[in-house]
PDB file of N, CA and C in Angstrom:
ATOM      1  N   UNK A   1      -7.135 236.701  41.239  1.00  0.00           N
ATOM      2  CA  UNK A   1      -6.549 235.383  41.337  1.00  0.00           C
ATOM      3  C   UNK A   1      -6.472 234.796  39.924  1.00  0.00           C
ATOM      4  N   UNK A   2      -5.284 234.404  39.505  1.00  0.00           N
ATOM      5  CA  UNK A   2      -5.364 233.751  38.418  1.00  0.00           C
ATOM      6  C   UNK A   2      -4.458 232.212  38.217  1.00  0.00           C
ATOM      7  N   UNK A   3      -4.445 231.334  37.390  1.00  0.00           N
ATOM      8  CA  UNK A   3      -4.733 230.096  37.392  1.00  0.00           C
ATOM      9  C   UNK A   3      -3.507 229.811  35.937  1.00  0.00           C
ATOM     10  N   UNK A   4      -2.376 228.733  36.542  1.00  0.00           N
ATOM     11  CA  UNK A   4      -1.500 228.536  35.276  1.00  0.00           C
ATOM     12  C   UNK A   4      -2.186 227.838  34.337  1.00  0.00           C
ATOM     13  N   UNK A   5      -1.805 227.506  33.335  1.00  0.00           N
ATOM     14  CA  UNK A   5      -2.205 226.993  32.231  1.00  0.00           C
ATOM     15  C   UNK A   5      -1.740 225.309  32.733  1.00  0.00           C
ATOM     16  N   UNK A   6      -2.717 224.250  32.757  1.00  0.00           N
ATOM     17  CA  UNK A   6      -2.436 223.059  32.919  1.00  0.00           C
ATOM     18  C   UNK A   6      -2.981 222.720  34.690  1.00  0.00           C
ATOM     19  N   UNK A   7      -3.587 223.957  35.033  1.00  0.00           N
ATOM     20  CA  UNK A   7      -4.280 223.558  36.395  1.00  0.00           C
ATOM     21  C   UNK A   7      -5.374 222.708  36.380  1.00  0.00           C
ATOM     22  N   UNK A   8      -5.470 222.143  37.342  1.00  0.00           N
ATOM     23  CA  UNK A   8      -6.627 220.978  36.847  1.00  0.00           C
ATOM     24  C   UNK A   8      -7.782 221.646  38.330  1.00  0.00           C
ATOM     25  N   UNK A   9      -9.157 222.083  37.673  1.00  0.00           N
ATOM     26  CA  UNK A   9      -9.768 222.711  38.636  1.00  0.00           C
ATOM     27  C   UNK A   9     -10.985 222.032  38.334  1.00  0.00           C
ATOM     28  N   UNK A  10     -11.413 221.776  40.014  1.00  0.00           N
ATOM     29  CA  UNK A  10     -12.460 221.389  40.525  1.00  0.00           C
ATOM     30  C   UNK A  10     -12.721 219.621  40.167  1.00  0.00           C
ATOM     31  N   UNK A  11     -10.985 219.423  40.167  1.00  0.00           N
ATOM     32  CA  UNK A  11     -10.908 217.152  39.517  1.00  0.00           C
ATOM     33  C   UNK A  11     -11.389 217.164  38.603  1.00  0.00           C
ATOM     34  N   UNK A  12     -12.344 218.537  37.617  1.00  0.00           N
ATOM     35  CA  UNK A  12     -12.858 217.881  36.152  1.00  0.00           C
ATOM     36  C   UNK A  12     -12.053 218.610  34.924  1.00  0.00           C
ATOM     37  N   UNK A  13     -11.290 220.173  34.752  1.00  0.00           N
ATOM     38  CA  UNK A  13     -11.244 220.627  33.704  1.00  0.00           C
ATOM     39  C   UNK A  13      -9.613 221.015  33.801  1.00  0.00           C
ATOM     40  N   UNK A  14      -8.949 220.504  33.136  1.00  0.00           N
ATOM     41  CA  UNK A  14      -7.533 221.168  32.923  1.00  0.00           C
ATOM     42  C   UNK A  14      -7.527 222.402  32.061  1.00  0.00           C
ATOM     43  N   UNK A  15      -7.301 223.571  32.913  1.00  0.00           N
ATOM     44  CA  UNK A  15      -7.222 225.115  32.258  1.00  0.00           C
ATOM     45  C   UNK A  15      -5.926 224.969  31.257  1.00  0.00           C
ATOM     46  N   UNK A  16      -6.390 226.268  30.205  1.00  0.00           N
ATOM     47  CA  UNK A  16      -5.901 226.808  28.948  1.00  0.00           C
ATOM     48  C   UNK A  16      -5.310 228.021  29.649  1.00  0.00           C
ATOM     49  N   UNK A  17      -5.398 228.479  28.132  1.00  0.00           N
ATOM     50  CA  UNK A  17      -4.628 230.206  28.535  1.00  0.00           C
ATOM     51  C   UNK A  17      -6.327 230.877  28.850  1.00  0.00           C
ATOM     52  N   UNK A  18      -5.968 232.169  29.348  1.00  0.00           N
ATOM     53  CA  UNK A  18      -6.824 232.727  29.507  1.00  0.00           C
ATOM     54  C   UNK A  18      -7.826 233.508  28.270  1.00  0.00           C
ATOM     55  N   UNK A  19      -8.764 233.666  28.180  1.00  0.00           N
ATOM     56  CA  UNK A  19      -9.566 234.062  27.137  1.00  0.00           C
ATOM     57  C   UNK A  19     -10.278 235.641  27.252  1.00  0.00           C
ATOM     58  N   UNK A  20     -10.655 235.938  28.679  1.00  0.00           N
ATOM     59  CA  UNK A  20     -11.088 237.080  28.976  1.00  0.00           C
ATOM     60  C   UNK A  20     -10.293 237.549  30.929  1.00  0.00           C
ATOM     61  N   UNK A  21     -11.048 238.780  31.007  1.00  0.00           N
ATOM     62  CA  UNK A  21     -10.862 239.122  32.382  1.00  0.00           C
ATOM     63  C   UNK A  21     -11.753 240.060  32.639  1.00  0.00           C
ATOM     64  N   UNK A  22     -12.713 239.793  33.593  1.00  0.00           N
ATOM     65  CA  UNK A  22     -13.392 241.438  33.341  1.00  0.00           C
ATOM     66  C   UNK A  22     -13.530 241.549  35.295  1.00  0.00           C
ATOM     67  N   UNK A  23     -14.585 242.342  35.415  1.00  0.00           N
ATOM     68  CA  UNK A  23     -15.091 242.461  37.018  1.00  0.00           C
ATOM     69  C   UNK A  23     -15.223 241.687  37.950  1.00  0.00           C
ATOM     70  N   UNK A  24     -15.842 241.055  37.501  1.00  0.00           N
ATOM     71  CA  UNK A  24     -16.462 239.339  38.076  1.00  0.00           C
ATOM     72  C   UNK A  24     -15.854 238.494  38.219  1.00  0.00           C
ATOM     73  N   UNK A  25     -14.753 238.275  37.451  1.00  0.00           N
ATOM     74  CA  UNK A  25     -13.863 237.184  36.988  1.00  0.00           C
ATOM     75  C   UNK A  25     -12.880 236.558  35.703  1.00  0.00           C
ATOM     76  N   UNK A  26     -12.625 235.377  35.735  1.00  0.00           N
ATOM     77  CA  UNK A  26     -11.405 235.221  34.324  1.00  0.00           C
ATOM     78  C   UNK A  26     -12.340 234.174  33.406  1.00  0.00           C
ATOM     79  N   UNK A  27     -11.966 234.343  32.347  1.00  0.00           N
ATOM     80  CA  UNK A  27     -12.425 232.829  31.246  1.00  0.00           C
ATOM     81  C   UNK A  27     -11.592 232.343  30.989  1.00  0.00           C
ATOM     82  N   UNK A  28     -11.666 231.404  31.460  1.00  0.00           N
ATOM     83  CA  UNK A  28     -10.254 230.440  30.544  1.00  0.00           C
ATOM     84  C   UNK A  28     -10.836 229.576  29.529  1.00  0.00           C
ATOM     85  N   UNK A  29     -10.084 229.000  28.357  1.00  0.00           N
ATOM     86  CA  UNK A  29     -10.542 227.816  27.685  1.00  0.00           C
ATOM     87  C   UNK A  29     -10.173 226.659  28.673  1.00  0.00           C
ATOM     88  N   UNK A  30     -10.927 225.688  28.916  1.00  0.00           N
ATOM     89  CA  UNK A  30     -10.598 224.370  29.450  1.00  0.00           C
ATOM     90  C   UNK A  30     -10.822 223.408  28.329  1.00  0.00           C
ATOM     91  N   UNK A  31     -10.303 221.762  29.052  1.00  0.00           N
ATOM     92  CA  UNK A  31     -10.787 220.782  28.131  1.00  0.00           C
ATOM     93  C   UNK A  31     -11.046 219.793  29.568  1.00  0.00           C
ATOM     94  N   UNK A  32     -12.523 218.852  29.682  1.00  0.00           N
ATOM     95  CA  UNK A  32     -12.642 217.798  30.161  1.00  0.00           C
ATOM     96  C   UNK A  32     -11.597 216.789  31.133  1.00  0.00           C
ATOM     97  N   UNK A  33     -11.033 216.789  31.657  1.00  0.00           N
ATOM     98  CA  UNK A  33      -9.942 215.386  31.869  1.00  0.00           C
ATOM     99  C   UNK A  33     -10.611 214.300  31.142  1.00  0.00           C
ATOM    100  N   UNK A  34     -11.697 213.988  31.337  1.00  0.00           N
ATOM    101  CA  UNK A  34     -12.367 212.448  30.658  1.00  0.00           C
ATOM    102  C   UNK A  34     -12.856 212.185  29.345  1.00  0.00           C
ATOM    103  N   UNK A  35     -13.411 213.443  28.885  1.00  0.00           N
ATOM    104  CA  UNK A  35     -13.757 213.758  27.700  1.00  0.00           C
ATOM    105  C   UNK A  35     -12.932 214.087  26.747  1.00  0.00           C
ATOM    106  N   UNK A  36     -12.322 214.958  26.924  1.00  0.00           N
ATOM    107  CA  UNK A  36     -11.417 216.076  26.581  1.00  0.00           C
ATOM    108  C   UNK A  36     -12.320 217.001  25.375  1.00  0.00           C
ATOM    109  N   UNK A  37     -13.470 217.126  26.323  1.00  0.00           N
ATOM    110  CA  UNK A  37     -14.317 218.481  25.711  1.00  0.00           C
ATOM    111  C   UNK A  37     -13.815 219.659  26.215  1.00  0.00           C
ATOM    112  N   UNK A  38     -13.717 220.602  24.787  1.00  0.00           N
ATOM    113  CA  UNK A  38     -13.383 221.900  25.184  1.00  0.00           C
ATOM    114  C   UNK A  38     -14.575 222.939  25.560  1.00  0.00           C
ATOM    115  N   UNK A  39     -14.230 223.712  26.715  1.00  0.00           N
ATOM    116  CA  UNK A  39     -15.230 224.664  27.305  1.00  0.00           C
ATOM    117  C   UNK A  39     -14.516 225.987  27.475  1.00  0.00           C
ATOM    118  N   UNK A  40     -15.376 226.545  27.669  1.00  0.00           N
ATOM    119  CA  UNK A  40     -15.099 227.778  28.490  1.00  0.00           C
ATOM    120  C   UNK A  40     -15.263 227.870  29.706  1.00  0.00           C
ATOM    121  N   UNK A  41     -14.610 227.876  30.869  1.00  0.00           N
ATOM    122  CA  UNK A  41     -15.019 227.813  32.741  1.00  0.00           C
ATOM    123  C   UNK A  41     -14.649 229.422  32.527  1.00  0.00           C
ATOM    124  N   UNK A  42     -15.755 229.994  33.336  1.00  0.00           N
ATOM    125  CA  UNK A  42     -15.422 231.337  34.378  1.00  0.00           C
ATOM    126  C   UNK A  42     -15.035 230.871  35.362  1.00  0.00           C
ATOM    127  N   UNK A  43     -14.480 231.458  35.931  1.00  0.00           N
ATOM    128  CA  UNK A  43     -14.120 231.196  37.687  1.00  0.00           C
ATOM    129  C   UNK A  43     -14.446 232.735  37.914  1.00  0.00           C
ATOM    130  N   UNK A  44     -15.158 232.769  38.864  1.00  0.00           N
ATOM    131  CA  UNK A  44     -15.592 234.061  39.453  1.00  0.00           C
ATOM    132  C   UNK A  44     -14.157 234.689  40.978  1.00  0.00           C
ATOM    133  N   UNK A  45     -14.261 236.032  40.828  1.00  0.00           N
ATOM    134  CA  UNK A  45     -13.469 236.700  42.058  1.00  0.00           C
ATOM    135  C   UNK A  45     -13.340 235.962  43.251  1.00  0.00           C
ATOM    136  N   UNK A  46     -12.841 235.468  44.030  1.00  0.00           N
ATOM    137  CA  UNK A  46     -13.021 234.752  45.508  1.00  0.00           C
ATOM    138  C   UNK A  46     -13.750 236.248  46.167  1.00  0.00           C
ATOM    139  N   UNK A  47     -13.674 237.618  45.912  1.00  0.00           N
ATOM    140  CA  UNK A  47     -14.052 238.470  47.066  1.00  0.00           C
ATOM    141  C   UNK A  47     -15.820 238.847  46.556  1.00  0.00           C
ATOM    142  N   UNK A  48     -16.063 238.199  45.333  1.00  0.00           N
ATOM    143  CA  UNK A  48     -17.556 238.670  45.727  1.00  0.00           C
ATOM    144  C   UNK A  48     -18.560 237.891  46.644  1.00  0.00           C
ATOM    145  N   UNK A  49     -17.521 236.660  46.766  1.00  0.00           N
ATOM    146  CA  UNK A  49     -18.639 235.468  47.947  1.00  0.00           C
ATOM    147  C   UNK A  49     -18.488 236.090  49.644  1.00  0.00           C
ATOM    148  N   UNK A  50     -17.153 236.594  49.624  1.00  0.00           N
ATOM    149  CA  UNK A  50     -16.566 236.947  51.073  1.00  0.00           C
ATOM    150  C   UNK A  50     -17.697 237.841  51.933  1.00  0.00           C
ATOM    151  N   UNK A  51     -18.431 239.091  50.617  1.00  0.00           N
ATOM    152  CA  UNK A  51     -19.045 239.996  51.051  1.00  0.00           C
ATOM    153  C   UNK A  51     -20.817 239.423  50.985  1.00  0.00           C
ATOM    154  N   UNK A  52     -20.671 238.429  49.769  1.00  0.00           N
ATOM    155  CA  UNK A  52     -22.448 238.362  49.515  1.00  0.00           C
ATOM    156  C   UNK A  52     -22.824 237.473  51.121  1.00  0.00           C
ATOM    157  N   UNK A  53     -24.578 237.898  51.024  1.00  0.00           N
ATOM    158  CA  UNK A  53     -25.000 236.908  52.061  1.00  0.00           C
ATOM    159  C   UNK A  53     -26.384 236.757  51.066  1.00  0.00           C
ATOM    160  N   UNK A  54     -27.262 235.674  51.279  1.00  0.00           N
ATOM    161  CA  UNK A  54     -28.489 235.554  50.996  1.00  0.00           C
ATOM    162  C   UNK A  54     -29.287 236.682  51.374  1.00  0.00           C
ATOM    163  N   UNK A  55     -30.516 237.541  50.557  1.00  0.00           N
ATOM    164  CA  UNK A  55     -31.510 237.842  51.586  1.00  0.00           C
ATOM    165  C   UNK A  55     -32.206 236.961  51.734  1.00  0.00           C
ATOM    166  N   UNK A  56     -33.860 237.702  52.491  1.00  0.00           N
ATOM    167  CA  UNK A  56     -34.541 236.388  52.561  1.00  0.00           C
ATOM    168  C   UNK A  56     -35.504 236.480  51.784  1.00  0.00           C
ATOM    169  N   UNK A  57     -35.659 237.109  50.510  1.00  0.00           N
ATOM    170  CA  UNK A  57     -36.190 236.633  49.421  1.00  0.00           C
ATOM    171  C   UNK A  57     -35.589 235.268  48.566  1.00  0.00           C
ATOM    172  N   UNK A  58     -34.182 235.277  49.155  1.00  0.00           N
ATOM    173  CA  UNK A  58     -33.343 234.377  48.508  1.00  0.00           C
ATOM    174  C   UNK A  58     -33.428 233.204  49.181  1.00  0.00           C
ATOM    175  N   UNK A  59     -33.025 232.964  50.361  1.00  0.00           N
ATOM    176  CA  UNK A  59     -33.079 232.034  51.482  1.00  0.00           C
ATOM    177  C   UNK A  59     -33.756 230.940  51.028  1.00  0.00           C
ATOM    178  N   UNK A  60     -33.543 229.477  51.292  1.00  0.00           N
ATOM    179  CA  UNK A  60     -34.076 228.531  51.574  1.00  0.00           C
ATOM    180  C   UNK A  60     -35.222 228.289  52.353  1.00  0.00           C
ATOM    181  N   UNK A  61     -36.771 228.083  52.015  1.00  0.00           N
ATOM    182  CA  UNK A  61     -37.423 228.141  53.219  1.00  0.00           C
ATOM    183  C   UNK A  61     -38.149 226.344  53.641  1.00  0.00           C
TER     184      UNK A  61
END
């Protein structure tokens, strides 16, 4: 999945061009909407959440 340049993700960061791509996911440069601090956001794969589940070492107890 990838993301135009000028997307505004998650109401806080308007995406750049892309910076990386690897397994996991993309880097884009962002900047703030409010700030207009520049970052780096990963956005991770949508298919590694589809498959993960908690164990229950992980779990909330």
């Amino acid at each position: 999945m990838t993301f135009a340049e000028g997307t505004v993700f998650a109401g806080r960061y308007r995406l750049g061009p892309v910076i990386g791509v690897g397994g996991m996911g993309a880097v884009y440069e962002a900047a703030h909407i409010e700030t207009n601090r520049r970052r780096a956001l990963k956005i991770m794969h949508p298919t590694l959440f589809s498959t993960w589940r908690p164990s229950s070492s992980t779990a909330p107890r």
